[in-house]
Amino acid sequence: MPVRIQKGNESKALIGRVEAISGVDLGICLQCKKCTSGCPVAGFAQSLPSEVIRQLHLGIGDEVLRSDIIWVCASCETCSARCPMGIDLAAVMDALRALAIEKGAPLRKGNVPLFNRAFLATVRLFGRTYDLGMIGAYKLGTLSFMKDTEKFPAMLKKGKIALIPPRGSGSSMVRRIFDRIKRNRGTGS
Ligand code: SF4
Ligand code: SF4
């Protein structure tokens, strides 16, 4: 993917924030690409995992926050396990996602952040995933009510999608975990 390189304070600040959030020293990356060759989703994104680190090295700045690999990444941690330098690239991806949300970096295409928000909102509310609630929130956000619904009746019929939200004693605990994370973020801890 062609990139615009902007050496300057902005790009240095971005590397600093990524390193602080992920706890990773990006400078030790060898660009050996072992992470990328094991990544199960690399073929579905324009930017590759190792390229993201290289782009940060080169000072691409906030442009890297618009890379689709950040949102295609499945957090499987294969890259982290394969890295000969012990770089936790999955944590770098997490950090980049958090910064992309913080800075409101627009995606070139797709609605993965909206899907993530809908997923997390149902987990917070019910203590676990609730597919129907998640689909409803996503459809409301995209206003694409009829798109990709062909398989919906068959899934309902086969019981793959529950109509009633899950209930469980753990839901209040999960909500407390979410609230605590939110508080900690607010205090910067
Ligand atoms: S495997 Fe590790 S050292 Fe090699 S390119 Fe990926 S992050 Fe860099
Ligand atoms: S954590 Fe993300 S970047 Fe790393 S191998 Fe898995 S999908 Fe690829």
mmCIF file of C-alpha atoms and ligand atoms in Angstrom:
data_model
loop_
_atom_site.group_PDB
_atom_site.id
_atom_site.type_symbol
_atom_site.label_atom_id
_atom_site.label_comp_id
_atom_site.label_asym_id
_atom_site.label_seq_id
_atom_site.Cartn_x
_atom_site.Cartn_y
_atom_site.Cartn_z
ATOM 1 C CA MET A 1 0.000 0.000 0.000
ATOM 2 C CA PRO A 2 1.495 3.426 -0.876
ATOM 3 C CA VAL A 3 2.090 5.518 2.262
ATOM 4 C CA ARG A 4 2.791 9.197 2.948
ATOM 5 C CA ILE A 5 5.753 9.591 5.311
ATOM 6 C CA GLN A 6 5.604 12.504 7.740
ATOM 7 C CA LYS A 7 8.647 12.561 10.008
ATOM 8 C CA GLY A 8 7.927 14.819 12.906
ATOM 9 C CA ASN A 9 6.667 15.245 16.429
ATOM 10 C CA GLU A 10 3.253 13.820 15.590
ATOM 11 C CA SER A 11 4.665 10.483 14.395
ATOM 12 C CA LYS A 12 7.096 10.285 17.348
ATOM 13 C CA ALA A 13 4.208 10.917 19.722
ATOM 14 C CA LEU A 14 2.215 8.137 18.068
ATOM 15 C CA ILE A 15 5.040 5.586 18.476
ATOM 16 C CA GLY A 16 5.373 6.681 22.116
ATOM 17 C CA ARG A 17 1.657 6.180 22.763
ATOM 18 C CA VAL A 18 1.619 2.765 21.045
ATOM 19 C CA GLU A 19 4.649 1.645 23.083
ATOM 20 C CA ALA A 20 3.174 2.969 26.332
ATOM 21 C CA ILE A 21 -0.206 1.255 25.830
ATOM 22 C CA SER A 22 1.143 -2.053 24.493
ATOM 23 C CA GLY A 23 4.300 -2.288 26.600
ATOM 24 C CA VAL A 24 6.207 -3.185 23.416
ATOM 25 C CA ASP A 25 9.560 -1.781 22.277
ATOM 26 C CA LEU A 26 8.873 -1.326 18.562
ATOM 27 C CA GLY A 27 12.512 -0.497 17.856
ATOM 28 C CA ILE A 28 13.657 -4.122 18.222
ATOM 29 C CA CYS A 29 11.555 -5.411 15.293
ATOM 30 C CA LEU A 30 13.800 -7.129 12.703
ATOM 31 C CA GLN A 31 11.213 -6.975 9.908
ATOM 32 C CA CYS A 32 11.676 -10.728 9.481
ATOM 33 C CA LYS A 33 7.922 -11.049 8.735
ATOM 34 C CA LYS A 34 7.438 -14.261 10.756
ATOM 35 C CA CYS A 35 4.393 -12.576 12.319
ATOM 36 C CA THR A 36 2.860 -11.837 8.932
ATOM 37 C CA SER A 37 3.524 -15.285 7.483
ATOM 38 C CA GLY A 38 1.574 -16.872 10.364
ATOM 39 C CA CYS A 39 -1.259 -14.357 10.505
ATOM 40 C CA PRO A 40 -4.532 -16.048 9.496
ATOM 41 C CA VAL A 41 -6.132 -12.825 8.290
ATOM 42 C CA ALA A 42 -3.193 -11.163 6.512
ATOM 43 C CA GLY A 43 -4.695 -12.093 3.138
ATOM 44 C CA PHE A 44 -7.837 -10.098 3.929
ATOM 45 C CA ALA A 45 -6.174 -6.758 4.618
ATOM 46 C CA GLN A 46 -4.245 -4.251 2.525
ATOM 47 C CA SER A 47 -1.616 -3.599 5.215
ATOM 48 C CA LEU A 48 0.247 -6.538 6.724
ATOM 49 C CA PRO A 49 1.056 -6.879 10.449
ATOM 50 C CA SER A 50 4.828 -6.397 9.996
ATOM 51 C CA GLU A 51 4.154 -3.433 7.684
ATOM 52 C CA VAL A 52 2.292 -1.657 10.462
ATOM 53 C CA ILE A 53 5.447 -1.696 12.587
ATOM 54 C CA ARG A 54 7.542 -0.536 9.647
ATOM 55 C CA GLN A 55 5.100 2.287 8.963
ATOM 56 C CA LEU A 56 5.418 3.371 12.592
ATOM 57 C CA HIS A 57 9.245 3.247 12.261
ATOM 58 C CA LEU A 58 9.079 5.386 9.122
ATOM 59 C CA GLY A 59 6.893 7.968 10.801
ATOM 60 C CA ILE A 60 3.733 7.577 8.767
ATOM 61 C CA GLY A 61 1.857 9.311 11.604
ATOM 62 C CA ASP A 62 -1.887 8.949 12.174
ATOM 63 C CA GLU A 63 -2.271 7.443 8.698
ATOM 64 C CA VAL A 64 -1.420 4.065 10.260
ATOM 65 C CA LEU A 65 -4.586 4.323 12.365
ATOM 66 C CA ARG A 66 -6.599 3.966 9.178
ATOM 67 C CA SER A 67 -4.961 0.611 8.263
ATOM 68 C CA ASP A 68 -7.586 -2.059 7.760
ATOM 69 C CA ILE A 69 -5.413 -4.775 9.409
ATOM 70 C CA ILE A 70 -6.093 -3.122 12.787
ATOM 71 C CA TRP A 71 -9.763 -4.064 12.483
ATOM 72 C CA VAL A 72 -9.352 -7.290 10.516
ATOM 73 C CA CYS A 73 -6.983 -8.596 13.233
ATOM 74 C CA ALA A 74 -8.652 -11.448 15.151
ATOM 75 C CA SER A 75 -6.446 -11.025 18.277
ATOM 76 C CA CYS A 76 -5.383 -14.671 17.898
ATOM 77 C CA GLU A 77 -1.837 -13.847 19.139
ATOM 78 C CA THR A 78 -0.163 -16.118 16.550
ATOM 79 C CA CYS A 79 2.096 -13.209 15.583
ATOM 80 C CA SER A 80 3.158 -12.688 19.203
ATOM 81 C CA ALA A 81 3.915 -16.406 19.619
ATOM 82 C CA ARG A 82 6.006 -16.530 16.420
ATOM 83 C CA CYS A 83 8.040 -13.370 16.880
ATOM 84 C CA PRO A 84 11.744 -14.197 17.494
ATOM 85 C CA MET A 85 12.140 -10.881 19.346
ATOM 86 C CA GLY A 86 9.225 -11.545 21.702
ATOM 87 C CA ILE A 87 7.240 -8.608 20.319
ATOM 88 C CA ASP A 88 3.603 -8.831 21.397
ATOM 89 C CA LEU A 89 2.170 -7.657 18.085
ATOM 90 C CA ALA A 90 -1.374 -8.552 19.173
ATOM 91 C CA ALA A 91 -0.978 -5.985 21.974
ATOM 92 C CA VAL A 92 0.256 -3.446 19.397
ATOM 93 C CA MET A 93 -2.915 -4.087 17.373
ATOM 94 C CA ASP A 94 -5.009 -3.547 20.530
ATOM 95 C CA ALA A 95 -3.187 -0.263 21.174
ATOM 96 C CA LEU A 96 -3.717 0.901 17.584
ATOM 97 C CA ARG A 97 -7.440 0.075 17.792
ATOM 98 C CA ALA A 98 -7.750 2.051 21.027
ATOM 99 C CA LEU A 99 -5.905 5.030 19.505
ATOM 100 C CA ALA A 100 -7.956 4.858 16.295
ATOM 101 C CA ILE A 101 -11.131 5.116 18.391
ATOM 102 C CA GLU A 102 -9.664 7.870 20.581
ATOM 103 C CA LYS A 103 -8.646 9.934 17.560
ATOM 104 C CA GLY A 104 -11.799 9.122 15.575
ATOM 105 C CA ALA A 105 -9.672 7.854 12.684
ATOM 106 C CA PRO A 106 -12.097 6.994 9.875
ATOM 107 C CA LEU A 107 -11.861 3.591 8.252
ATOM 108 C CA ARG A 108 -11.514 3.485 4.485
ATOM 109 C CA LYS A 109 -14.389 1.004 4.322
ATOM 110 C CA GLY A 110 -16.470 -1.254 6.542
ATOM 111 C CA ASN A 111 -18.048 -0.908 9.968
ATOM 112 C CA VAL A 112 -15.860 -3.065 12.204
ATOM 113 C CA PRO A 113 -15.711 -0.463 15.041
ATOM 114 C CA LEU A 114 -19.523 -0.316 15.078
ATOM 115 C CA PHE A 115 -19.691 -4.124 15.168
ATOM 116 C CA ASN A 116 -17.218 -4.142 18.090
ATOM 117 C CA ARG A 117 -19.282 -1.565 19.989
ATOM 118 C CA ALA A 118 -22.511 -3.531 19.411
ATOM 119 C CA PHE A 119 -20.796 -6.736 20.585
ATOM 120 C CA LEU A 120 -19.347 -5.146 23.732
ATOM 121 C CA ALA A 121 -22.625 -3.367 24.567
ATOM 122 C CA THR A 122 -24.512 -6.682 24.661
ATOM 123 C CA VAL A 123 -21.779 -8.365 26.719
ATOM 124 C CA ARG A 124 -21.885 -5.463 29.194
ATOM 125 C CA LEU A 125 -25.674 -5.598 29.413
ATOM 126 C CA PHE A 126 -26.235 -9.352 29.593
ATOM 127 C CA GLY A 127 -22.924 -10.695 30.877
ATOM 128 C CA ARG A 128 -22.337 -12.637 27.656
ATOM 129 C CA THR A 129 -23.055 -12.324 23.939
ATOM 130 C CA TYR A 130 -26.646 -11.887 22.784
ATOM 131 C CA ASP A 131 -26.642 -12.263 19.005
ATOM 132 C CA LEU A 132 -30.071 -10.805 18.317
ATOM 133 C CA GLY A 133 -29.346 -7.675 20.378
ATOM 134 C CA MET A 134 -25.987 -7.298 18.679
ATOM 135 C CA ILE A 135 -27.489 -7.662 15.198
ATOM 136 C CA GLY A 136 -30.192 -5.102 16.092
ATOM 137 C CA ALA A 137 -27.649 -2.556 17.359
ATOM 138 C CA TYR A 138 -25.449 -3.069 14.296
ATOM 139 C CA LYS A 139 -28.365 -2.728 11.878
ATOM 140 C CA LEU A 140 -29.523 0.430 13.635
ATOM 141 C CA GLY A 141 -26.032 1.882 13.347
ATOM 142 C CA THR A 142 -25.661 1.081 9.650
ATOM 143 C CA LEU A 143 -29.327 1.661 8.684
ATOM 144 C CA SER A 144 -28.943 -1.359 6.378
ATOM 145 C CA PHE A 145 -31.850 -3.374 7.720
ATOM 146 C CA MET A 146 -32.239 -5.824 4.834
ATOM 147 C CA LYS A 147 -28.568 -6.345 3.931
ATOM 148 C CA ASP A 148 -27.083 -9.835 4.592
ATOM 149 C CA THR A 149 -30.327 -11.191 6.078
ATOM 150 C CA GLU A 150 -30.912 -14.124 3.685
ATOM 151 C CA LYS A 151 -29.715 -16.747 6.186
ATOM 152 C CA PHE A 152 -31.531 -15.192 9.152
ATOM 153 C CA PRO A 153 -34.788 -17.265 8.959
ATOM 154 C CA ALA A 154 -32.819 -20.538 8.592
ATOM 155 C CA MET A 155 -30.605 -19.655 11.569
ATOM 156 C CA LEU A 156 -33.635 -18.834 13.698
ATOM 157 C CA LYS A 157 -35.295 -22.102 12.682
ATOM 158 C CA LYS A 158 -32.206 -24.119 13.606
ATOM 159 C CA GLY A 159 -31.951 -22.360 16.964
ATOM 160 C CA LYS A 160 -28.615 -20.740 16.074
ATOM 161 C CA ILE A 161 -29.899 -17.354 17.261
ATOM 162 C CA ALA A 162 -31.638 -17.098 20.632
ATOM 163 C CA LEU A 163 -34.666 -14.798 20.788
ATOM 164 C CA ILE A 164 -34.513 -14.332 24.565
ATOM 165 C CA PRO A 165 -31.483 -12.554 26.062
ATOM 166 C CA PRO A 166 -29.230 -14.676 28.307
ATOM 167 C CA ARG A 167 -29.624 -14.353 32.073
ATOM 168 C CA GLY A 168 -27.061 -15.259 34.642
ATOM 169 C CA SER A 169 -25.655 -14.369 38.016
ATOM 170 C CA GLY A 170 -22.414 -13.233 36.385
ATOM 171 C CA SER A 171 -23.953 -10.311 34.492
ATOM 172 C CA SER A 172 -23.582 -7.788 37.332
ATOM 173 C CA MET A 173 -19.947 -8.836 37.789
ATOM 174 C CA VAL A 174 -19.254 -8.360 34.050
ATOM 175 C CA ARG A 175 -20.875 -4.900 34.238
ATOM 176 C CA ARG A 176 -18.618 -4.010 37.174
ATOM 177 C CA ILE A 177 -15.574 -5.086 35.135
ATOM 178 C CA PHE A 178 -16.639 -2.808 32.255
ATOM 179 C CA ASP A 179 -17.276 0.101 34.652
ATOM 180 C CA ARG A 180 -13.926 -0.415 36.324
ATOM 181 C CA ILE A 181 -12.088 -0.380 32.981
ATOM 182 C CA LYS A 182 -13.912 2.824 32.060
ATOM 183 C CA ARG A 183 -12.969 4.440 35.391
ATOM 184 C CA ASN A 184 -9.341 3.368 35.049
ATOM 185 C CA ARG A 185 -9.172 4.786 31.527
ATOM 186 C CA GLY A 186 -10.578 8.056 32.863
ATOM 187 C CA THR A 187 -7.826 8.244 35.450
ATOM 188 C CA GLY A 188 -5.197 7.136 32.942
ATOM 189 C CA SER A 189 -4.278 4.035 35.000
HETATM 190 S S1 SF4 B 1 8.003 -11.468 13.770
HETATM 191 FE FE1 SF4 B 1 8.590 -9.905 15.272
HETATM 192 S S2 SF4 B 1 10.595 -9.179 14.582
HETATM 193 FE FE2 SF4 B 1 9.674 -10.275 12.860
HETATM 194 S S3 SF4 B 1 8.632 -8.672 11.674
HETATM 195 FE FE3 SF4 B 1 7.125 -9.532 13.072
HETATM 196 S S4 SF4 B 1 7.206 -8.198 14.882
HETATM 197 FE FE4 SF4 B 1 9.063 -7.806 13.697
HETATM 198 S S1 SF4 B 2 -3.208 -11.294 16.508
HETATM 199 FE FE1 SF4 B 2 -3.976 -10.239 14.684
HETATM 200 S S2 SF4 B 2 -2.129 -9.621 13.553
HETATM 201 FE FE2 SF4 B 2 -1.526 -11.202 15.021
HETATM 202 S S3 SF4 B 2 -1.620 -13.125 13.877
HETATM 203 FE FE3 SF4 B 2 -3.593 -12.896 14.940
HETATM 204 S S4 SF4 B 2 -4.904 -11.868 13.465
HETATM 205 FE FE4 SF4 B 2 -2.801 -11.598 12.710
#
